[in-house]
Amino acid sequence: MYYDIVKSGERIKELRKVAGITRQSLAEKAGISVDALRKIEQGINGAKIDTLVAIAEIFHVSLDYLICGNSRETGIERIVAGLSETEMQFIRSMILSAVENMVLLRK
């Protein structure tokens, strides 16, 4: 396996489109210019590791998926992929509440 910048760029572009995020918005969130993101998505340039980490966090996918195309999501990440930050906060609150109530079941 190796870092195929063309395929990696295609995966990033697909994630962005599925999430309904503009190139401008993703570039801002990842801390890069729109032109840099365009070149990454088109496979002209590879992304720096810090950019890949930021994009992986934004889309809740693994670096392994972005770089090699292996296993896009695992476990809970597959369920929550594409949710907004507000929806993610709601899910986190529900999980924390459920974990706190587990104590009652153990007694």
GROMACS .gro file of C-alpha atoms in nm:
model
  107
    1MET     CA    1   0.000   0.000   0.000
    2TYR     CA    2   0.107   0.353  -0.064
    3TYR     CA    3  -0.031   0.706  -0.054
    4ASP     CA    4  -0.207   0.754  -0.387
    5ILE     CA    5  -0.275   1.129  -0.389
    6VAL     CA    6  -0.533   1.100  -0.668
    7LYS     CA    7  -0.745   0.839  -0.490
    8SER     CA    8  -0.700   1.013  -0.155
    9GLY     CA    9  -0.821   1.339  -0.310
   10GLU     CA   10  -1.122   1.159  -0.457
   11ARG     CA   11  -1.213   1.020  -0.114
   12ILE     CA   12  -1.187   1.366   0.043
   13LYS     CA   13  -1.401   1.517  -0.230
   14GLU     CA   14  -1.663   1.244  -0.190
   15LEU     CA   15  -1.674   1.290   0.188
   16ARG     CA   16  -1.718   1.664   0.139
   17LYS     CA   17  -1.999   1.622  -0.113
   18VAL     CA   18  -2.183   1.358   0.091
   19ALA     CA   19  -2.166   1.586   0.394
   20GLY     CA   20  -2.295   1.878   0.186
   21ILE     CA   21  -1.996   2.095   0.275
   22THR     CA   22  -1.859   2.351   0.032
   23ARG     CA   23  -1.494   2.353  -0.061
   24GLN     CA   24  -1.465   2.695   0.104
   25SER     CA   25  -1.610   2.567   0.430
   26LEU     CA   26  -1.391   2.256   0.441
   27ALA     CA   27  -1.080   2.458   0.359
   28GLU     CA   28  -1.154   2.697   0.647
   29LYS     CA   29  -1.218   2.413   0.891
   30ALA     CA   30  -0.899   2.233   0.783
   31GLY     CA   31  -0.692   2.552   0.798
   32ILE     CA   32  -0.588   2.556   0.433
   33SER     CA   33  -0.667   2.769   0.130
   34VAL     CA   34  -0.946   2.682  -0.111
   35ASP     CA   35  -0.686   2.648  -0.387
   36ALA     CA   36  -0.483   2.403  -0.176
   37LEU     CA   37  -0.797   2.194  -0.113
   38ARG     CA   38  -0.886   2.201  -0.482
   39LYS     CA   39  -0.540   2.069  -0.569
   40ILE     CA   40  -0.569   1.798  -0.304
   41GLU     CA   41  -0.912   1.690  -0.428
   42GLN     CA   42  -0.790   1.682  -0.788
   43GLY     CA   43  -0.483   1.479  -0.696
   44ILE     CA   44  -0.243   1.749  -0.811
   45ASN     CA   45  -0.084   1.781  -0.465
   46GLY     CA   46  -0.077   1.549  -0.168
   47ALA     CA   47  -0.197   1.677   0.166
   48LYS     CA   48   0.031   1.743   0.462
   49ILE     CA   49  -0.022   1.510   0.755
   50ASP     CA   50  -0.171   1.786   0.973
   51THR     CA   51  -0.423   1.860   0.696
   52LEU     CA   52  -0.512   1.492   0.669
   53VAL     CA   53  -0.558   1.472   1.047
   54ALA     CA   54  -0.787   1.776   1.041
   55ILE     CA   55  -0.995   1.635   0.755
   56ALA     CA   56  -1.019   1.294   0.924
   57GLU     CA   57  -1.148   1.462   1.241
   58ILE     CA   58  -1.397   1.676   1.048
   59PHE     CA   59  -1.550   1.373   0.875
   60HIS     CA   60  -1.498   1.126   1.164
   61VAL     CA   61  -1.298   0.885   0.949
   62SER     CA   62  -0.962   0.721   1.000
   63LEU     CA   63  -0.635   0.838   0.849
   64ASP     CA   64  -0.609   0.487   0.710
   65TYR     CA   65  -0.923   0.552   0.507
   66LEU     CA   66  -0.807   0.891   0.377
   67ILE     CA   67  -0.459   0.769   0.285
   68CYS     CA   68  -0.512   0.407   0.178
   69GLY     CA   69  -0.886   0.370   0.138
   70ASN     CA   70  -0.916   0.106   0.411
   71SER     CA   71  -1.216   0.090   0.638
   72ARG     CA   72  -1.383   0.428   0.604
   73GLU     CA   73  -1.544   0.414   0.947
   74THR     CA   74  -1.551   0.183   1.242
   75GLY     CA   75  -1.807   0.120   1.511
   76ILE     CA   76  -1.999   0.423   1.629
   77GLU     CA   77  -1.831   0.643   1.369
   78ARG     CA   78  -2.031   0.468   1.097
   79ILE     CA   79  -2.354   0.549   1.277
   80VAL     CA   80  -2.282   0.917   1.338
   81ALA     CA   81  -2.105   1.000   1.010
   82GLY     CA   82  -2.250   1.311   0.853
   83LEU     CA   83  -2.419   1.448   1.164
   84SER     CA   84  -2.385   1.815   1.240
   85GLU     CA   85  -2.190   1.933   1.544
   86THR     CA   86  -2.519   2.010   1.723
   87GLU     CA   87  -2.645   1.660   1.652
   88MET     CA   88  -2.314   1.515   1.773
   89GLN     CA   89  -2.344   1.714   2.099
   90PHE     CA   90  -2.694   1.573   2.146
   91ILE     CA   91  -2.569   1.216   2.089
   92ARG     CA   92  -2.280   1.271   2.334
   93SER     CA   93  -2.524   1.399   2.598
   94MET     CA   94  -2.749   1.097   2.551
   95ILE     CA   95  -2.455   0.857   2.581
   96LEU     CA   96  -2.324   1.027   2.895
   97SER     CA   97  -2.669   1.010   3.049
   98ALA     CA   98  -2.699   0.640   2.962
   99VAL     CA   99  -2.357   0.564   3.110
  100GLU     CA  100  -2.447   0.747   3.431
  101ASN     CA  101  -2.769   0.543   3.457
  102MET     CA  102  -2.583   0.215   3.407
  103VAL     CA  103  -2.479   0.244   3.770
  104LEU     CA  104  -2.839   0.177   3.867
  105LEU     CA  105  -2.842  -0.147   3.673
  106ARG     CA  106  -2.529  -0.270   3.847
  107LYS     CA  107  -2.684  -0.242   4.194
   0.00000   0.00000   0.00000
